[in-house]
XYZ file of C-alpha atoms in Angstrom:
750
model
C -56.218 7.663 -49.589
C -57.578 4.415 -47.999
C -54.302 4.024 -45.843
C -54.447 7.288 -44.153
C -56.154 5.290 -40.813
C -52.360 2.876 -40.509
C -51.050 6.408 -39.960
C -52.443 7.047 -36.915
C -52.114 3.262 -36.158
C -48.509 3.371 -36.934
C -48.000 6.776 -34.852
C -50.042 4.844 -31.831
C -48.026 1.607 -31.725
C -44.900 3.996 -31.693
C -46.723 5.808 -28.736
C -46.893 8.932 -30.642
C -49.207 11.510 -30.099
C -50.966 11.349 -33.749
C -51.709 15.023 -33.649
C -48.692 17.700 -34.613
C -49.616 20.530 -31.996
C -48.948 17.926 -29.551
C -45.576 16.859 -30.130
C -44.223 20.371 -29.446
C -41.542 18.868 -27.009
C -38.126 17.855 -28.081
C -38.199 14.065 -26.868
C -41.003 13.454 -30.327
C -39.402 12.934 -34.006
C -40.198 15.237 -36.625
C -42.717 13.289 -38.611
C -42.583 13.776 -41.925
C -45.076 13.176 -44.930
C -44.620 12.623 -48.658
C -45.910 11.011 -51.657
C -48.969 11.437 -54.160
C -51.313 12.305 -52.014
C -49.030 15.431 -50.598
C -51.152 17.076 -53.707
C -53.746 17.595 -51.432
C -52.003 16.891 -48.238
C -55.491 18.522 -46.529
C -56.998 15.354 -44.799
C -54.084 14.819 -42.836
C -51.770 17.690 -42.965
C -52.027 18.403 -38.946
C -50.937 14.539 -38.169
C -47.309 16.056 -40.007
C -45.276 18.480 -38.892
C -43.700 18.630 -42.442
C -44.510 17.285 -45.675
C -42.554 17.116 -48.975
C -44.389 17.888 -52.268
C -42.616 16.642 -54.897
C -39.304 14.551 -56.210
C -37.607 13.392 -52.757
C -34.110 12.567 -54.258
C -32.301 16.406 -53.904
C -34.684 17.665 -50.990
C -34.445 14.374 -48.016
C -30.570 14.824 -48.074
C -31.110 18.549 -47.238
C -33.926 17.989 -44.699
C -31.821 15.557 -42.905
C -28.519 17.817 -42.639
C -30.877 20.401 -41.710
C -32.550 18.279 -38.933
C -29.173 16.666 -38.363
C -27.715 20.114 -37.362
C -30.728 21.285 -35.208
C -30.219 18.108 -32.814
C -26.543 19.054 -32.017
C -27.888 22.884 -31.311
C -31.465 23.580 -31.360
C -33.569 24.166 -28.468
C -36.446 25.280 -29.942
C -39.117 22.614 -32.412
C -40.910 25.945 -33.860
C -36.934 26.754 -35.348
C -36.736 23.459 -37.516
C -40.046 23.708 -38.481
C -39.322 27.469 -40.040
C -36.370 26.325 -40.990
C -37.756 23.309 -43.052
C -40.570 25.346 -44.597
C -37.401 27.267 -46.168
C -36.870 24.728 -48.359
C -38.596 24.395 -51.696
C -41.161 21.907 -51.620
C -41.885 21.223 -47.966
C -45.496 22.389 -46.009
C -45.680 23.043 -42.688
C -48.905 22.701 -41.730
C -49.054 23.825 -38.812
C -48.155 27.706 -39.856
C -51.741 27.880 -41.452
C -55.141 27.829 -40.205
C -58.422 26.980 -42.843
C -61.238 29.522 -42.650
C -64.915 27.921 -43.650
C -67.980 29.703 -45.136
C -71.048 29.862 -42.470
C -72.228 26.612 -44.540
C -69.017 24.731 -43.517
C -67.664 24.864 -47.066
C -63.823 26.042 -47.651
C -63.069 29.604 -47.762
C -59.304 29.731 -47.597
C -56.474 28.838 -46.431
C -54.405 31.475 -44.404
C -50.764 31.639 -43.743
C -49.911 32.428 -40.280
C -46.345 33.065 -40.663
C -44.269 35.530 -42.858
C -42.213 31.807 -44.026
C -45.838 30.514 -44.614
C -46.612 30.638 -48.924
C -47.235 28.801 -51.248
C -45.505 25.562 -51.873
C -43.886 24.830 -55.321
C -43.668 21.219 -56.076
C -40.211 19.954 -56.077
C -38.889 18.557 -59.315
C -35.727 16.281 -60.081
C -34.261 17.619 -63.717
C -32.151 14.973 -64.472
C -32.614 11.365 -63.495
C -29.432 10.136 -64.515
C -27.722 12.365 -61.813
C -30.852 11.189 -58.901
C -29.495 9.055 -56.360
C -30.833 4.181 -56.962
C -30.368 2.233 -54.185
C -27.536 0.038 -55.939
C -27.867 -1.751 -52.691
C -31.571 -2.606 -52.063
C -33.223 -3.739 -48.892
C -34.318 -7.195 -49.518
C -37.418 -8.521 -47.529
C -37.084 -12.256 -45.991
C -40.968 -12.689 -45.675
C -42.646 -12.526 -48.967
C -44.492 -8.740 -50.553
C -46.787 -8.061 -52.606
C -44.066 -6.355 -54.957
C -40.712 -9.137 -54.621
C -38.864 -7.986 -57.445
C -35.855 -5.221 -58.322
C -37.708 -1.984 -59.610
C -36.258 0.288 -61.187
C -37.938 3.415 -62.679
C -36.739 4.084 -66.255
C -38.771 7.779 -66.576
C -40.533 9.587 -64.300
C -43.948 11.880 -65.475
C -46.493 11.470 -68.552
C -47.586 13.910 -70.722
C -50.289 11.905 -72.624
C -52.780 14.040 -71.376
C -55.606 11.832 -69.917
C -57.883 14.005 -68.237
C -59.038 12.014 -65.299
C -55.365 11.467 -64.256
C -53.851 13.397 -61.553
C -50.375 11.348 -61.731
C -50.111 12.546 -65.643
C -50.002 15.982 -63.943
C -48.271 15.840 -60.972
C -45.194 13.767 -62.232
C -44.726 16.204 -65.514
C -42.237 16.380 -67.405
C -40.984 13.443 -68.715
C -37.890 12.793 -67.849
C -36.414 9.093 -69.006
C -33.028 7.138 -67.670
C -30.318 6.332 -70.465
C -30.565 2.790 -71.417
C -27.481 2.223 -70.356
C -27.770 3.825 -67.281
C -30.563 1.665 -66.202
C -28.492 -1.075 -67.016
C -25.744 -0.286 -65.256
C -27.892 0.074 -62.197
C -30.030 -3.400 -62.697
C -26.388 -4.910 -63.069
C -25.285 -3.720 -59.234
C -28.867 -3.859 -57.584
C -29.727 -7.387 -58.917
C -25.622 -8.454 -57.874
C -26.542 -7.378 -54.192
C -30.125 -8.429 -54.020
C -30.309 -11.486 -54.672
C -33.768 -11.061 -56.648
C -35.299 -13.684 -59.635
C -37.280 -10.850 -61.008
C -36.656 -7.374 -62.678
C -39.354 -4.770 -63.727
C -39.353 -1.707 -65.902
C -41.670 0.620 -63.931
C -43.324 4.283 -65.232
C -46.330 5.509 -65.870
C -46.195 4.349 -69.280
C -43.745 2.490 -69.874
C -44.266 1.625 -73.726
C -43.573 5.414 -74.435
C -40.498 5.289 -72.955
C -37.886 5.605 -76.544
C -35.484 2.493 -76.256
C -38.279 0.141 -75.323
C -37.463 -2.308 -77.652
C -33.244 -2.156 -77.778
C -33.408 -2.126 -73.440
C -35.971 -5.084 -73.806
C -34.076 -7.016 -76.191
C -30.683 -6.711 -74.015
C -32.495 -7.437 -70.709
C -33.697 -10.374 -71.864
C -30.783 -11.683 -73.592
C -28.734 -10.972 -70.740
C -31.136 -12.249 -68.107
C -32.820 -14.955 -69.024
C -29.614 -17.250 -69.031
C -29.670 -16.489 -65.054
C -33.259 -17.400 -65.280
C -34.091 -13.446 -64.228
C -37.588 -13.142 -65.330
C -37.921 -9.165 -67.301
C -41.594 -7.675 -66.171
C -43.643 -4.836 -67.400
C -46.784 -3.039 -66.124
C -49.664 -2.914 -68.596
C -48.395 -1.030 -71.615
C -50.138 1.433 -73.434
C -52.946 0.348 -76.582
C -51.065 2.415 -79.840
C -47.107 1.466 -78.051
C -47.444 -1.822 -78.549
C -46.355 -3.313 -81.506
C -44.984 -7.266 -82.981
C -41.488 -6.927 -81.725
C -42.304 -5.606 -78.444
C -44.766 -8.266 -77.553
C -42.421 -11.194 -78.900
C -40.347 -9.813 -76.653
C -42.451 -10.523 -73.889
C -44.063 -13.425 -75.064
C -40.066 -14.676 -73.840
C -40.891 -13.849 -70.387
C -44.048 -15.283 -69.320
C -47.669 -15.262 -71.253
C -50.087 -15.429 -67.910
C -52.417 -12.242 -68.917
C -52.196 -9.147 -70.562
C -53.109 -6.109 -69.432
C -54.865 -3.289 -71.598
C -56.207 0.120 -70.403
C -59.764 1.453 -72.811
C -61.146 3.064 -69.430
C -64.078 4.016 -71.776
C -66.007 1.631 -73.536
C -67.338 4.163 -76.293
C -64.750 6.365 -78.428
C -67.106 9.331 -78.014
C -65.779 9.034 -74.304
C -62.379 8.152 -75.360
C -62.232 11.378 -76.472
C -63.554 13.109 -73.477
C -60.878 11.769 -71.631
C -58.242 12.471 -74.311
C -57.454 8.390 -74.180
C -56.056 9.038 -77.592
C -56.895 4.974 -78.584
C -59.483 3.508 -81.368
C -61.613 0.675 -80.983
C -59.232 -0.743 -84.052
C -56.029 -0.551 -82.241
C -57.499 -2.039 -79.386
C -58.823 -5.027 -81.459
C -55.739 -5.091 -82.705
C -53.216 -5.134 -80.285
C -55.412 -7.496 -78.732
C -56.176 -9.985 -81.497
C -51.947 -10.315 -81.811
C -51.951 -11.341 -78.084
C -53.832 -13.567 -78.272
C -52.357 -14.797 -81.974
C -48.633 -15.255 -80.564
C -50.342 -17.283 -77.004
C -51.615 -15.273 -74.296
C -54.714 -16.654 -72.758
C -56.101 -14.308 -71.189
C -56.831 -10.376 -72.062
C -57.409 -8.676 -69.210
C -59.027 -5.270 -69.884
C -59.826 -2.045 -67.552
C -62.846 0.679 -67.565
C -64.002 3.468 -65.424
C -67.273 4.152 -64.735
C -69.114 7.920 -64.170
C -66.465 9.650 -66.202
C -67.947 12.975 -67.038
C -70.274 13.105 -69.579
C -71.136 9.310 -69.364
C -74.851 7.505 -70.798
C -76.220 4.071 -70.021
C -74.876 3.959 -73.514
C -71.149 4.617 -72.647
C -71.310 2.053 -70.150
C -73.057 -0.613 -71.670
C -70.390 0.018 -74.414
C -67.536 -1.131 -72.342
C -69.177 -4.637 -72.450
C -70.140 -4.250 -76.362
C -65.966 -4.256 -76.600
C -64.636 -6.438 -73.821
C -67.012 -9.223 -76.477
C -65.460 -7.888 -79.450
C -62.003 -8.388 -77.684
C -62.469 -11.793 -76.608
C -63.952 -12.717 -80.492
C -60.652 -11.417 -82.069
C -59.146 -14.590 -80.453
C -60.831 -17.002 -83.061
C -60.080 -19.785 -81.129
C -61.253 -21.833 -78.031
C -60.069 -21.216 -74.992
C -59.340 -17.921 -74.981
C -60.444 -15.291 -71.802
C -61.146 -12.090 -71.409
C -61.247 -10.457 -67.807
C -62.853 -7.052 -66.975
C -62.129 -5.223 -64.380
C -64.045 -1.407 -63.514
C -63.733 0.883 -61.297
C -65.792 3.945 -60.144
C -63.708 7.291 -61.922
C -62.709 9.887 -58.968
C -62.537 13.149 -59.671
C -58.436 13.986 -58.454
C -56.788 17.226 -57.717
C -55.031 19.167 -60.125
C -56.922 17.533 -62.876
C -58.848 18.746 -65.252
C -61.908 17.197 -64.056
C -61.066 18.310 -60.473
C -64.315 20.053 -60.522
C -66.574 17.316 -61.351
C -69.086 15.421 -60.083
C -69.008 11.540 -58.477
C -71.144 8.893 -58.672
C -73.111 8.388 -55.626
C -72.546 4.650 -53.800
C -76.227 4.104 -55.062
C -75.288 5.300 -59.178
C -72.873 3.695 -58.831
C -73.840 0.076 -58.299
C -75.909 0.497 -60.522
C -73.804 1.000 -62.890
C -71.676 -2.000 -62.731
C -74.801 -4.354 -61.876
C -75.945 -2.805 -65.743
C -72.215 -4.202 -66.303
C -72.764 -7.484 -64.233
C -75.694 -8.887 -66.193
C -74.277 -7.959 -69.534
C -70.959 -9.399 -69.066
C -71.977 -12.547 -68.860
C -70.672 -15.860 -70.206
C -67.590 -18.882 -69.627
C -64.848 -16.763 -71.075
C -66.210 -13.281 -69.238
C -64.571 -13.071 -65.605
C -65.928 -9.869 -64.080
C -64.496 -7.971 -61.785
C -65.207 -3.990 -59.622
C -63.846 -1.878 -57.677
C -66.482 -1.863 -54.095
C -68.151 1.662 -54.595
C -68.101 2.395 -51.036
C -64.504 2.578 -51.274
C -64.460 4.325 -54.206
C -67.092 6.905 -52.600
C -63.583 7.141 -49.625
C -61.378 7.719 -52.024
C -63.423 10.214 -52.922
C -64.460 12.487 -50.226
C -61.027 12.156 -48.994
C -59.591 13.052 -52.446
C -60.487 16.545 -52.586
C -61.379 16.288 -48.616
C -60.330 19.396 -46.284
C -58.967 19.324 -42.478
C -62.623 18.952 -40.836
C -62.268 14.993 -42.297
C -58.808 15.074 -40.010
C -61.731 14.510 -36.808
C -63.968 12.481 -38.862
C -60.356 10.239 -39.194
C -59.404 9.900 -35.998
C -63.026 9.480 -34.540
C -63.257 6.318 -37.314
C -59.834 5.054 -36.099
C -60.945 5.175 -32.386
C -63.591 3.084 -33.693
C -61.825 0.527 -34.776
C -61.583 1.305 -38.680
C -58.604 0.056 -39.845
C -56.792 -0.671 -43.478
C -59.859 0.419 -45.590
C -57.999 -0.462 -48.972
C -59.275 -3.682 -48.274
C -62.608 -5.131 -48.749
C -62.689 -7.625 -45.690
C -61.808 -4.677 -43.349
C -63.775 -1.852 -45.010
C -65.802 -0.870 -42.470
C -67.996 2.185 -43.890
C -70.740 2.925 -40.833
C -67.401 3.935 -38.627
C -67.100 7.034 -40.911
C -70.990 7.340 -41.158
C -70.981 7.160 -37.802
C -67.899 9.656 -37.088
C -69.043 12.317 -39.938
C -72.583 12.290 -38.333
C -70.415 13.252 -34.981
C -68.451 15.730 -36.217
C -71.333 17.619 -38.403
C -69.695 16.435 -41.711
C -72.022 15.761 -44.616
C -69.339 13.320 -46.701
C -71.625 13.163 -49.528
C -70.941 17.088 -50.016
C -67.390 16.207 -50.716
C -68.103 14.238 -54.041
C -69.877 17.196 -55.396
C -69.309 18.706 -58.478
C -67.626 21.815 -57.445
C -67.596 25.639 -59.137
C -64.855 26.906 -60.743
C -64.191 29.758 -59.198
C -64.133 28.552 -55.484
C -61.391 28.284 -53.619
C -60.037 25.026 -53.369
C -58.255 23.097 -50.510
C -55.582 22.570 -52.747
C -54.624 25.463 -54.220
C -51.781 26.440 -52.232
C -50.110 23.295 -53.567
C -48.624 24.337 -56.977
C -47.308 21.582 -58.980
C -46.342 23.482 -62.192
C -49.015 23.021 -64.287
C -51.482 26.250 -64.215
C -55.264 26.143 -63.651
C -55.915 27.935 -66.760
C -54.476 24.827 -69.132
C -56.441 22.345 -66.198
C -60.333 24.411 -67.462
C -58.749 24.938 -71.157
C -58.585 21.084 -71.109
C -62.113 20.522 -68.818
C -63.635 23.069 -71.800
C -61.972 20.739 -74.955
C -63.113 17.641 -73.036
C -66.570 18.688 -73.250
C -65.968 19.434 -77.338
C -64.031 16.130 -77.315
C -61.081 17.777 -78.751
C -57.767 15.924 -78.616
C -54.338 17.563 -76.671
C -51.656 15.701 -78.611
C -48.299 14.567 -76.311
C -46.009 17.368 -75.741
C -43.169 14.781 -75.367
C -42.557 14.569 -79.248
C -44.582 17.476 -80.120
C -45.273 20.691 -79.980
C -45.031 22.470 -76.435
C -48.993 22.672 -74.985
C -48.287 25.520 -72.344
C -49.235 23.448 -69.413
C -46.176 25.928 -67.866
C -44.295 23.043 -65.497
C -41.237 23.799 -68.329
C -38.763 26.516 -68.023
C -36.555 25.087 -70.441
C -33.500 26.357 -68.603
C -33.913 23.689 -65.773
C -36.872 21.855 -66.375
C -37.900 20.095 -69.564
C -38.302 16.764 -71.294
C -35.288 14.633 -71.337
C -36.022 11.837 -73.642
C -33.989 9.274 -75.388
C -34.132 7.855 -78.807
C -34.080 4.244 -80.249
C -31.243 5.275 -82.784
C -29.067 6.019 -79.770
C -29.356 2.700 -78.041
C -28.965 -0.216 -80.310
C -29.079 -4.203 -79.081
C -25.945 -4.268 -79.673
C -24.289 -0.925 -77.949
C -25.807 -1.629 -74.820
C -25.188 -5.384 -74.278
C -21.336 -3.685 -73.613
C -22.934 -2.414 -70.471
C -23.198 -5.788 -69.165
C -19.367 -7.076 -67.252
C -20.381 -10.983 -67.837
C -22.783 -13.427 -69.964
C -23.580 -16.501 -68.275
C -24.681 -19.817 -69.818
C -25.372 -23.063 -68.141
C -24.045 -26.180 -68.444
C -26.482 -29.141 -68.252
C -23.232 -31.987 -68.555
C -21.343 -30.610 -65.738
C -23.158 -30.996 -62.287
C -22.322 -31.427 -58.527
C -24.373 -31.819 -55.752
C -23.067 -30.878 -52.435
C -24.714 -31.659 -48.862
C -24.678 -29.104 -46.247
C -26.265 -28.906 -42.350
C -27.302 -25.336 -41.454
C -28.771 -24.376 -37.843
C -31.528 -21.735 -37.770
C -31.695 -19.554 -34.391
C -33.199 -16.156 -32.757
C -35.658 -14.207 -34.403
C -34.698 -16.551 -37.891
C -37.318 -19.154 -36.162
C -39.795 -16.845 -37.650
C -39.723 -17.269 -41.267
C -41.960 -20.846 -42.500
C -40.046 -23.328 -44.381
C -40.718 -21.546 -47.803
C -39.734 -17.963 -46.973
C -36.382 -19.898 -45.911
C -35.979 -21.356 -49.341
C -36.583 -18.536 -50.585
C -33.532 -17.058 -48.887
C -31.325 -19.608 -49.397
C -31.972 -19.079 -52.922
C -31.743 -15.286 -52.851
C -28.639 -16.070 -50.904
C -26.822 -17.985 -53.530
C -27.407 -15.297 -55.900
C -25.620 -12.569 -53.991
C -22.724 -14.576 -53.158
C -22.329 -15.456 -57.123
C -23.080 -19.394 -56.728
C -23.044 -21.485 -60.167
C -26.455 -23.242 -58.940
C -28.342 -25.748 -62.070
C -32.070 -25.350 -62.053
C -33.902 -28.139 -63.215
C -35.559 -27.807 -66.963
C -39.203 -27.211 -68.437
C -41.134 -23.954 -68.476
C -40.643 -22.833 -64.800
C -37.210 -23.446 -63.975
C -36.118 -23.424 -60.284
C -33.166 -23.816 -58.406
C -32.134 -27.119 -57.601
C -32.001 -26.936 -54.284
C -33.517 -30.042 -51.961
C -34.782 -29.918 -47.685
C -35.262 -31.812 -45.148
C -37.943 -32.314 -44.047
C -39.575 -28.570 -42.982
C -40.006 -27.865 -39.158
C -43.021 -26.027 -37.211
C -42.670 -21.992 -37.888
C -41.673 -21.037 -34.471
C -39.275 -23.864 -33.741
C -35.917 -23.396 -34.078
C -33.028 -25.737 -34.706
C -29.326 -27.180 -34.653
C -29.506 -29.519 -37.136
C -31.458 -29.337 -40.673
C -30.046 -29.856 -43.794
C -30.151 -29.087 -47.440
C -28.326 -30.361 -50.927
C -27.739 -27.925 -53.459
C -26.098 -28.726 -57.161
C -23.875 -26.606 -58.837
C -23.116 -26.501 -62.293
C -19.459 -26.049 -61.679
C -16.824 -27.631 -58.698
C -16.049 -25.639 -55.894
C -14.347 -26.879 -52.510
C -17.475 -27.479 -49.915
C -15.338 -25.082 -47.806
C -15.495 -22.240 -50.080
C -19.346 -22.894 -50.876
C -19.683 -23.182 -46.966
C -18.368 -19.762 -46.590
C -19.704 -17.832 -49.354
C -23.742 -18.833 -48.721
C -22.988 -18.270 -44.812
C -22.126 -14.619 -45.184
C -25.444 -13.712 -47.458
C -27.654 -15.807 -45.152
C -29.830 -13.783 -42.585
C -29.140 -13.709 -39.060
C -29.873 -16.461 -37.099
C -29.084 -18.829 -40.222
C -25.635 -20.363 -40.293
C -24.380 -23.102 -42.336
C -22.248 -25.357 -40.305
C -20.717 -28.500 -42.300
C -20.641 -28.968 -46.462
C -19.556 -31.842 -48.123
C -19.737 -33.489 -51.853
C -22.514 -35.826 -52.350
C -24.192 -38.150 -54.438
C -26.394 -36.752 -57.879
C -29.523 -37.875 -56.096
C -29.972 -36.791 -52.524
C -32.658 -37.070 -50.542
C -34.333 -36.736 -46.655
C -35.812 -38.981 -45.513
C -38.919 -39.059 -42.803
C -37.233 -38.806 -39.529
C -38.345 -41.169 -36.998
C -36.671 -39.715 -33.642
C -36.681 -36.129 -32.898
C -35.679 -34.298 -30.121
C -36.466 -31.004 -28.585
C -35.938 -28.700 -25.824
C -38.875 -26.740 -25.135
C -39.042 -23.387 -22.458
C -42.279 -22.534 -21.084
C -42.043 -18.566 -19.664
C -43.394 -18.199 -16.220
C -44.463 -22.274 -14.987
C -43.576 -23.735 -11.851
C -41.082 -27.000 -11.356
C -44.082 -28.851 -9.535
C -46.113 -27.328 -12.661
C -43.439 -29.159 -14.846
C -43.290 -32.513 -13.396
C -47.312 -32.934 -12.560
C -48.040 -33.036 -15.921
C -45.077 -35.185 -17.186
C -45.985 -37.741 -14.240
C -49.899 -37.732 -15.695
C -49.185 -38.188 -18.842
C -47.241 -41.524 -17.977
C -49.800 -42.560 -16.052
C -52.128 -42.233 -18.719
C -53.358 -45.085 -20.747
C -54.077 -43.211 -23.636
C -54.081 -39.025 -24.300
C -55.858 -38.140 -27.057
C -55.013 -34.774 -29.077
C -57.238 -32.945 -31.704
C -56.204 -30.503 -34.387
C -57.227 -29.187 -37.673
C -55.108 -29.942 -40.753
C -56.543 -28.786 -43.773
C -59.811 -27.704 -42.349
C -60.464 -31.262 -40.830
C -60.500 -32.520 -37.404
C -57.474 -34.965 -36.944
C -56.900 -36.768 -33.360
C -53.523 -38.918 -32.060
C -52.827 -40.329 -29.086
C -50.199 -38.710 -27.480
C -48.687 -41.417 -26.168
C -47.941 -43.302 -29.733
C -46.284 -40.139 -30.657
C -44.143 -39.412 -27.437
C -41.524 -41.603 -27.036
C -40.020 -39.491 -23.846
C -41.094 -36.665 -21.662
C -38.492 -35.471 -19.140
C -37.621 -32.173 -16.885
C -34.378 -30.344 -17.038
C -33.095 -27.402 -15.069
C -30.645 -24.631 -16.285
C -27.531 -25.878 -14.598
C -28.077 -29.870 -16.820
C -27.317 -27.087 -19.622
C -24.696 -25.516 -18.435
C -22.895 -28.439 -17.610
C -23.500 -29.888 -20.918
C -25.197 -32.895 -19.838
C -27.705 -32.303 -22.897
C -26.284 -30.101 -25.325
C -24.779 -26.425 -24.700
C -27.647 -24.309 -25.340
C -27.520 -21.315 -27.649
C -29.930 -19.824 -25.991
C -29.953 -15.835 -24.252
C -29.561 -15.204 -20.855
C -33.220 -14.327 -20.780
C -34.161 -18.542 -21.660
C -31.677 -19.623 -19.853
C -33.964 -18.889 -16.604
C -32.379 -20.195 -12.962
C -36.036 -21.280 -11.857
C -38.147 -22.367 -14.516
C -37.614 -26.049 -15.610
C -37.475 -27.033 -19.066
C -39.115 -29.922 -20.980
C -36.576 -32.503 -22.968
C -38.738 -33.750 -25.286
C -38.749 -36.955 -27.710
C -41.206 -37.439 -30.426
C -41.775 -40.682 -32.979
C -41.822 -39.198 -36.886
C -43.257 -35.858 -36.360
C -44.360 -35.728 -40.302
C -46.255 -39.362 -40.360
C -48.043 -38.106 -37.089
C -48.492 -34.639 -37.963
C -48.358 -32.753 -34.477
C -46.114 -29.938 -33.302
C -44.425 -30.148 -30.279
C -46.012 -27.125 -29.390
C -49.572 -28.375 -29.717
C -48.257 -32.082 -27.324
C -46.828 -29.380 -24.651
C -49.870 -27.395 -24.899
C -52.003 -30.356 -24.312
C -50.057 -31.767 -21.483
C -49.712 -28.610 -19.753
C -53.130 -27.168 -20.786
C -51.687 -24.283 -22.625
C -54.372 -21.248 -24.456
C -53.547 -20.757 -27.820
C -51.542 -17.598 -27.004
C -49.311 -18.836 -24.328
C -48.184 -21.861 -26.696
C -46.939 -18.830 -29.318
C -44.390 -17.707 -26.446
C -43.153 -21.058 -26.120
C -39.455 -21.223 -26.897
C -38.756 -24.371 -28.584
C -34.956 -25.879 -30.121
C -34.654 -28.514 -32.120
C -31.805 -30.703 -31.273
C -28.832 -32.923 -33.085
C -31.293 -35.877 -34.892
C -31.181 -39.575 -34.790
C -32.089 -41.751 -37.316
């Protein structure tokens, strides 16, 4: 919900009208939505032409086929919207109109066309047949989840009463371990990722987790591919699983009790005892984990201040279970947000002041050197609560706040809550109303979206919460009659570990890899970095080489130790934004390979703009010293020949030229005259004649009129001065102008 302003920004940057009603012209694309917020899309419904509710693997090809056919033959946008509305799970917001009471509260969402009915969530019945990307897109810049993620199961029926995903992704559908291994084998080979993650709402509940985990560890640890898991549920962890996880890393171990007291955990149907939690934490500490992370919520229904204080008390008991010095516990606390389609969808949410008071109470009770306390901003929780249970009146609030500058609200340093207050005032909308309790008989803005779980079941679970009655998981027990399954097409799919022994799973793989420590050969390679590749930083470029080598199945040697690294060694980094014809690196392999074959295999897997130009055998100790002289060709857009020549003459006639810049928060001053070996002006004709070097730049950079700088610098590393800073100083360029320079590093001389 806190990403909603991003939708407006994306449409605006693409020069696409934000409101769907303004996109009736056929020149505009069809704007589709989906994902977890689609179970109550009303606050942003007016922005979308259509929204898919539920699983997309089967529905998206149907949608794409319809749109393709319509683009070829249709001449009316309404025609495609009607066709889309007939696809199961597709909601066309423009076919409905909201009605409100005199006091502004939601009254109904009325269909305006025969096609507009209730929207049933789309459910994929069998993950075995669901398509999975065997050649995933791999970013060259760093991202948050920079790993190969595979969904081992979809859905969770643990029945936590606050959890929206536990309702909207039912029933549980597991992938077979054989299918998981097969998909991973393909995806890792074509992506080059060095980490894989087993994803699920409750990974610890996966029926074949232990044999799957053991097989993956045995298969990929020799190739230095890490296996990671999301936080695991207390009760699903046993010593065998913990020992397998221990083989990967022991940085942090996350557990989610959600509530501090056993009474409140029974209310929310968490189903874990304090004994379970303490026992699991003690095992983790004993197996070598140094930090246990605990996640809680405050503001859950029926919570008292005693329950809040139990969070602090429980955290201290977890820490005490370590019985060793140096162990730590991290306590993260967020504010409960009632979500649509959950048993708690009718409950009130703490207001900002109440939330802050409880978080401050915890802060005062969670002091200590070995306790780290983190909390979620109550302002963000408030906005999340407003938009979670909101209606279409919030679209105007969102738009006004965005127009005033609201962006990236999920980041604390960008959140500007005052903009939402002002926007709500201008729209005559009272935001606090959206976090109040809702009468169970009142119409709901999301009432037209059917997840498959009946409203009667949600009300029964709400009543059970009041009575602290536990509802067991139907994965292995009796059906709880939530009504999501028809037991013909839709039903739980669970694989038992008895059918997946480690030895049989190992046969799913094509080969095993072990590294030779005795037979290692080093190669020296040269490469160019041109065009858009100049925007890759040095570390990003190094990462791109590592993954390219994996995709090319090149047997790279690894360093020894706790964190093995591929044995690549690069020359002096060039500044971000600089192109180069003269970069070099060394790589050590565990098998002999012809240099030309190594060059060709690696070149095929590199990002556009990076080309391996040569490869040769090298000594075992290849090092790249500081380059004393480096030559650059520099294009400054929009300057005249007289300006270029005038700046060169000014530099040459000045005895000293101090330049100041900030490095690591310190100001450094250097005399430019000590750094610049020579500076000349050359023309496009000089480049075309090859007097300097044939220029690889496109024609738009080879300007007929604008001259180029031909710059020779002394030891860029020693003086820590970038070529852009040199030209920026002598030309008097602004920071923005310096970013527009085109800089090419030429063949260097040692």
